[in-house]
Coordinates of C-alpha atoms in Angstrom, one line a residue:
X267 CA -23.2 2.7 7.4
X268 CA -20.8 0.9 10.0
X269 CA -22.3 2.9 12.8
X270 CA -26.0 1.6 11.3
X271 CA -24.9 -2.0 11.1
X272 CA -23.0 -1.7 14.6
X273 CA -26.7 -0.5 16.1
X274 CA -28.1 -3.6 14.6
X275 CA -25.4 -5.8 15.9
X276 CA -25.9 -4.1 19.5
X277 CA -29.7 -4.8 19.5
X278 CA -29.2 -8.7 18.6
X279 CA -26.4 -8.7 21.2
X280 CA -29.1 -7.8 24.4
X281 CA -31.9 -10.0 22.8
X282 CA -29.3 -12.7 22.9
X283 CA -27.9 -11.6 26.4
X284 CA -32.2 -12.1 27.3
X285 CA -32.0 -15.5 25.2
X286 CA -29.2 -16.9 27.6
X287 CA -29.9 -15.6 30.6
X288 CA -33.4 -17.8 30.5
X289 CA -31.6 -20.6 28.7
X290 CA -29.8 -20.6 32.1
X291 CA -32.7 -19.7 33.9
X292 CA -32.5 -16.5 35.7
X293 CA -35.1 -15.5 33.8
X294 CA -38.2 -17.0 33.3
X295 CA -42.4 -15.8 32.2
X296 CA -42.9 -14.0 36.1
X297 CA -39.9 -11.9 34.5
X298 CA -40.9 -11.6 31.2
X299 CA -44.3 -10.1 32.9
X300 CA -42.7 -7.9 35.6
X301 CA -40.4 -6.3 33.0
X302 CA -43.7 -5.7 30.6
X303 CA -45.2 -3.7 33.7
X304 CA -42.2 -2.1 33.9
X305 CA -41.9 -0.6 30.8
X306 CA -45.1 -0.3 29.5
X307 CA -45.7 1.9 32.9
X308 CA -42.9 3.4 34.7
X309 CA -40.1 3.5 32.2
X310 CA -41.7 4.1 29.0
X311 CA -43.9 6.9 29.7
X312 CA -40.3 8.9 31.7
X313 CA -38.3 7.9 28.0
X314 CA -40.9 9.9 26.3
X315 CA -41.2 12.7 28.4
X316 CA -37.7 12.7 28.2
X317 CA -37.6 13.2 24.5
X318 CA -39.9 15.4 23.6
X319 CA -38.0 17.9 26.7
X320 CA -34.8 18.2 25.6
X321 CA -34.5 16.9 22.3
X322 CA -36.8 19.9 20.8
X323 CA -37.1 23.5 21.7
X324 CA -40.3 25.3 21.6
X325 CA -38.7 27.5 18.5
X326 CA -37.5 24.4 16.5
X327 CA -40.7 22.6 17.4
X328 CA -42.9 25.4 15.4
X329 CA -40.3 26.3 13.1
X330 CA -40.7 22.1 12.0
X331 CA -44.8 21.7 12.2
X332 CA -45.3 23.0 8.8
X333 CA -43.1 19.5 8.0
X334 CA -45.5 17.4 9.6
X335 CA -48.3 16.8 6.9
X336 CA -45.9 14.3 4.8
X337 CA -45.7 11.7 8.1
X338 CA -48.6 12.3 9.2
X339 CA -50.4 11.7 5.8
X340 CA -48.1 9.0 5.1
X341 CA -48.7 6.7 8.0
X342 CA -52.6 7.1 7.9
X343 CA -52.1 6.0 3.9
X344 CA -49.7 3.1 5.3
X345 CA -52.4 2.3 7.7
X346 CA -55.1 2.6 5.2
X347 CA -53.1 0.1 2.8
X348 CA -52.5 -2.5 5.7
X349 CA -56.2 -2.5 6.5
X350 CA -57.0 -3.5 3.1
X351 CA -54.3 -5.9 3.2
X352 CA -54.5 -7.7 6.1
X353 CA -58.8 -8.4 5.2
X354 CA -57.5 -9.7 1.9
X355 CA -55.0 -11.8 3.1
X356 CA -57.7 -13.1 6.4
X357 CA -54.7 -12.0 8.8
X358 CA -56.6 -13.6 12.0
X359 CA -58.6 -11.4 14.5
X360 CA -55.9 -13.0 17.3
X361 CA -53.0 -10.8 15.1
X362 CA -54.8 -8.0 13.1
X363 CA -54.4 -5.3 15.5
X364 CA -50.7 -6.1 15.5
X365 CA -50.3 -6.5 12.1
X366 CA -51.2 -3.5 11.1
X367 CA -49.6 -1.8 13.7
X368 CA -46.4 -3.3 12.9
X369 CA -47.1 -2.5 9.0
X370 CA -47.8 0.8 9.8
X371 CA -45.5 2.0 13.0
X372 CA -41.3 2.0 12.6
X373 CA -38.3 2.3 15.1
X374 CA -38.0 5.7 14.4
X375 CA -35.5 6.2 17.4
X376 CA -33.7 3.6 18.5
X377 CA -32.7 2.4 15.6
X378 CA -34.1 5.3 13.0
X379 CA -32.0 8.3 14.9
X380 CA -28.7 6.6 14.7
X381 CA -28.8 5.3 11.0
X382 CA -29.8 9.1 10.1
X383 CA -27.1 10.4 12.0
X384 CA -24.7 8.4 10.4
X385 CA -25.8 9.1 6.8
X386 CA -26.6 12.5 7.2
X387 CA -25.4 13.9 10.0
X388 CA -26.3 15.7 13.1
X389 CA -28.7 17.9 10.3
X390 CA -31.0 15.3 9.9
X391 CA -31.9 14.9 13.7
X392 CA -34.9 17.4 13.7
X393 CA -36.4 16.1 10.6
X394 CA -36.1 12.2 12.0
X395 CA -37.8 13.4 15.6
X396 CA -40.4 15.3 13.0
X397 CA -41.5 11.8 11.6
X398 CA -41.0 10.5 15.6
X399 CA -43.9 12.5 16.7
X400 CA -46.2 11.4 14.5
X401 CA -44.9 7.5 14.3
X402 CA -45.4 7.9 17.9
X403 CA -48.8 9.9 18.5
X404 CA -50.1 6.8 16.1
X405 CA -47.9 3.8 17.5
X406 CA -49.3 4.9 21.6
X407 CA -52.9 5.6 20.2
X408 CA -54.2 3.8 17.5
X409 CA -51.3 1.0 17.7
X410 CA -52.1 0.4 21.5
X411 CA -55.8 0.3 20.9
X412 CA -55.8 -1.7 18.1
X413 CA -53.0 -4.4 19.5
X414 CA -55.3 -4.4 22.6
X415 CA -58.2 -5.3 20.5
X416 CA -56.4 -8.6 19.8
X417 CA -57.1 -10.1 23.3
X418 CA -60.5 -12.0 22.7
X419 CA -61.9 -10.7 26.1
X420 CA -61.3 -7.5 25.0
X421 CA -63.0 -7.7 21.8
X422 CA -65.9 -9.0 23.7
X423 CA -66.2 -5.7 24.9
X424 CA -66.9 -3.6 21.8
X425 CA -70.2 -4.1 22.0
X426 CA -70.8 -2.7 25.4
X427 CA -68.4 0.3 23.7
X428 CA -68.5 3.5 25.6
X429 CA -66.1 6.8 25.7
X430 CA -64.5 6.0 29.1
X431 CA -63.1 2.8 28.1
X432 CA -62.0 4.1 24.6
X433 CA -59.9 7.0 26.5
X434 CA -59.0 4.6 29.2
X435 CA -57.1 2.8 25.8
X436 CA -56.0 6.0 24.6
X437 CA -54.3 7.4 27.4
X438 CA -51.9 5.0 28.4
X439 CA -49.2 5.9 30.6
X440 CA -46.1 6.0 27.4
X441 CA -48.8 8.6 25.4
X442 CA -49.3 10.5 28.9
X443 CA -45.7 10.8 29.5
X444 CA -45.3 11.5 25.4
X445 CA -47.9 14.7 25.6
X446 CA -46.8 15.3 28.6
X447 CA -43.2 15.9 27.4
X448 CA -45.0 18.1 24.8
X449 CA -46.8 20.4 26.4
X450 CA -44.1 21.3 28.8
X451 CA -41.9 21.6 25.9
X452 CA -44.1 24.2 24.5
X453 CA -44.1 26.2 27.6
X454 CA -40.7 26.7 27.3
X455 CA -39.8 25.7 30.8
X456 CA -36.6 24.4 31.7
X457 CA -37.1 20.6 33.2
X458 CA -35.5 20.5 36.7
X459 CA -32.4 18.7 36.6
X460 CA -33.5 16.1 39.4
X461 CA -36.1 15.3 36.9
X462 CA -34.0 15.0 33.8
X463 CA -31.5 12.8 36.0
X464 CA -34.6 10.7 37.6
X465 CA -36.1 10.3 33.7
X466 CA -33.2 9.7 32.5
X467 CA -31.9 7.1 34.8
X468 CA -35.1 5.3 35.2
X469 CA -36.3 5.7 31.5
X470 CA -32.9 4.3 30.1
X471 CA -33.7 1.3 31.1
X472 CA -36.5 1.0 28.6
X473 CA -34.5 -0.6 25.6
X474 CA -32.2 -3.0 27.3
X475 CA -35.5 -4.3 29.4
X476 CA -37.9 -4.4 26.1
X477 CA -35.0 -6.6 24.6
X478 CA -34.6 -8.7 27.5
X479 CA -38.3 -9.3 26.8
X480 CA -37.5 -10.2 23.4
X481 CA -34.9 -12.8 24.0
X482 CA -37.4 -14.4 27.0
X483 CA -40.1 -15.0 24.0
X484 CA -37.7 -16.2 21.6
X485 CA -36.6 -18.8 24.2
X486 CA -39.8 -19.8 25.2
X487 CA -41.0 -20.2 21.4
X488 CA -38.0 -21.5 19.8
X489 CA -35.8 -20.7 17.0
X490 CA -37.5 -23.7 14.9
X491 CA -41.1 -22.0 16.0
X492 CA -39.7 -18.7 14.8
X493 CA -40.7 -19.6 10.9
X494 CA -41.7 -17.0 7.7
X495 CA -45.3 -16.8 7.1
X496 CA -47.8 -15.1 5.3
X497 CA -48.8 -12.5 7.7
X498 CA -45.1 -11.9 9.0
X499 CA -44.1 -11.8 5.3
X500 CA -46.8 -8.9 5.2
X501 CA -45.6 -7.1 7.8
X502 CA -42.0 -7.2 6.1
X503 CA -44.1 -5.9 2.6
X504 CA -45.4 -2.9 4.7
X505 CA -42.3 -2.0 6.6
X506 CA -39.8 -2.1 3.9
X507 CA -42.0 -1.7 0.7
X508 CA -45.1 0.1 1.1
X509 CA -44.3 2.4 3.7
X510 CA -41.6 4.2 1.6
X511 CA -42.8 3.9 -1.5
X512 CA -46.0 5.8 -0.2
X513 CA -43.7 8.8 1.9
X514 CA -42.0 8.8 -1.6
X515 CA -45.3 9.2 -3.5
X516 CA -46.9 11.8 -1.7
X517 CA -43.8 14.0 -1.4
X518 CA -44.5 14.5 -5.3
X519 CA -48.2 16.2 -3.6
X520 CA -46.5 17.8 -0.4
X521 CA -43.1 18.7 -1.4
X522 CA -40.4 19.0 1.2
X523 CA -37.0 20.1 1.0
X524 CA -34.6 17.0 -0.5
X525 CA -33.0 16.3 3.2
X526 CA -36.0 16.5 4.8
X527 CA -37.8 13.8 2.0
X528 CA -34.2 11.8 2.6
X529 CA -34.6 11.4 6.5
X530 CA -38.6 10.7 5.9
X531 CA -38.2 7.5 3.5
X532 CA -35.4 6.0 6.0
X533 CA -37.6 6.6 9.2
X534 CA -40.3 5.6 7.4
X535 CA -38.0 2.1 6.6
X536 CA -37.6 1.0 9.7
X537 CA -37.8 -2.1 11.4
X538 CA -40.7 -3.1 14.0
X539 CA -40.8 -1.2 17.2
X540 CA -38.8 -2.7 19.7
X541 CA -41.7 -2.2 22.5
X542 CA -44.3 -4.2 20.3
X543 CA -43.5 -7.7 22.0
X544 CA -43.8 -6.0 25.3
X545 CA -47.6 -4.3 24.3
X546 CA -48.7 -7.8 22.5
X547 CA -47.8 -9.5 25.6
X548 CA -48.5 -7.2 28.3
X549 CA -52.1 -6.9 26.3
X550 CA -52.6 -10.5 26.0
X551 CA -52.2 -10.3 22.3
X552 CA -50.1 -12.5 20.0
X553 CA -46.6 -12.0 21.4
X554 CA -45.0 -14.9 19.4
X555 CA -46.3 -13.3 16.4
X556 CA -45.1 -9.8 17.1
X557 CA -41.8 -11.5 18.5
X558 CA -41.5 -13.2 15.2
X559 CA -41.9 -9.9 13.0
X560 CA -39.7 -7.9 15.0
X561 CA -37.1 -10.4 14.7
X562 CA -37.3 -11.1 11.1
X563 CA -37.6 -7.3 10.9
X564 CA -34.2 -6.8 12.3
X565 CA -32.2 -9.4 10.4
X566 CA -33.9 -8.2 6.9
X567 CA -32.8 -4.7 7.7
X568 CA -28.9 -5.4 6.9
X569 CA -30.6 -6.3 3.1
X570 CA -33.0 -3.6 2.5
X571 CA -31.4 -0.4 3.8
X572 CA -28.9 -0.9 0.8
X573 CA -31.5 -1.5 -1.6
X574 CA -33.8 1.9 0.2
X575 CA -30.2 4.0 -0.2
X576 CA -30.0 2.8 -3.7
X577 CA -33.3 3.3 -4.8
X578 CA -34.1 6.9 -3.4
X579 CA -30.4 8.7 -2.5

């Protein structure tokens, strides 16, 4: 649990590190936007690759799949729930794709890997990247659309719909790079080491700058603009209520081993992606909203991760 709290502590410590640094004004919102573009298509897409190449084999990716159905059920029932939710509770048009992205999607690695690790041990690592893949394959597909969806200009748009503007949505350079990293995974080919250094270099950089991004909004909005409503207290609902509760429920239908059920209620308890801020922004969605969430996200972690551990270990 000190290695989970000292995660926490390190993420506030580079969103405060982006706070100052535009308090004193070396950064600023031509900053904000370059590192967006950035991430969102250089340094993103190498992280995932990245991943998906050397943190699975081929073997222990098909020895796993059978695991899959209880996230990937899970977050389409989560995502269900929040669509409900978010048309009984009028979330706004301006928000509701990143509401129930944010409901729906977890940090299932920067923050999910290393609070595993340090409950569980190295053991639970394949089981938290089995939840990864499918937080992911729904966070760069149906998150990205749906935040994107957000912009009014781009809702405008729906009704001259066609197929290559929904798969110009879908395959965004971070999904490219994530399937990517899949199928050459599957192949069993070793990734050049140039590569693994370039990716590795390069897409390393994806945290600290998605944080930096983070502290920039905060700035720019204010701590006193930073305030608890209803939406943001649904988002918290989702994230630390909902989502568990329904990985717990349906393990009852698709039973897992108990370790595996363990790693899948944590991941599935995590706070809001760190990359959200950057996609609301970058897609002219509600970034002070998703700022807001991820925030309040962060700090109500410390609470409920004792209350999850009690509950369900």
């Amino acid at each position: 649990m000190i290695t989970a709290y000292l995660n926490i502590l390190v993420v506030f410590a580079i969103i405060f590190l982006g706070y100052m640094l535009t308090k004193k004004q070396w950064f600023d919102n031509h900053i904000a936007n370059v590192f967006s573009k950035l991430v969102l298509n250089i340094t993103l897409p190498l992280s995932m690759f990245l991943n998906m190449t050397q943190k699975f084999t081929r073997a222990e990716f098909l020895e796993l799949f059978t695991g899959l159905a209880l996230p990937f059920v899970s977050i389409i029932v989560t995502f269900l729930i929040s669509m409900v939710y978010s048309r009984f509770t009028r979330v706004p048009d301006t928000r509701k794709g990143s509401f129930r992205t944010m409901f729906t999607a977890a940090n299932t690695i920067f923050m999910g890997l290393p609070v595993n690790m340090a409950i569980f041990g190295e053991k639970a690592i394949p089981y938290a990247l089995l939840y990864y893949i499918c937080n992911t394959t729904f966070f760069f597909t149906v998150g990205i659309m749906l935040i994107s969806r957000d912009n009014p200009n781009n809702r405008l748009e729906k009704a001259n719909f066609s197929f290559e503007k929904l798969l110009k949505q879908l395959l965004s350079p971070a999904i490219l790079g994530f399937f990517v990293g899949i199928l050459w995974m599957l192949t069993d080919m070793a990734v050049p080491k140039p590569m693994i250094d370039f990716s590795s270099y390069v897409g390393g950089m994806t945290t600290a700058l998605s944080l930096f991004v983070i502290g920039i909004i905060i700035y720019q909005t204010g701590f006193k603009n930073l305030k608890m409503d209803k939406d943001v207290a649904g988002v918290m609902l989702g994230r630390y209520i909902i989502s568990p509760l329904v990985v717990y429920g349906l393990s009852f239908i698709i039973p897992v081993p108990s370790l595996m059920l363990k790693v899948f209620i944590l991941q599935s308890a995590m706070p809001v992606q760190n990359a959200l801020p950057i996609l609301a922004k970058g897609y002219g969605a509600d970034a002070e909203f998703a700022t807001t969430s991820l925030t309040y996200s962060i700090i109500l972690y410390t609470a409920f991760i004792f209350v999850i551990l009690t509950l369900f270990f």
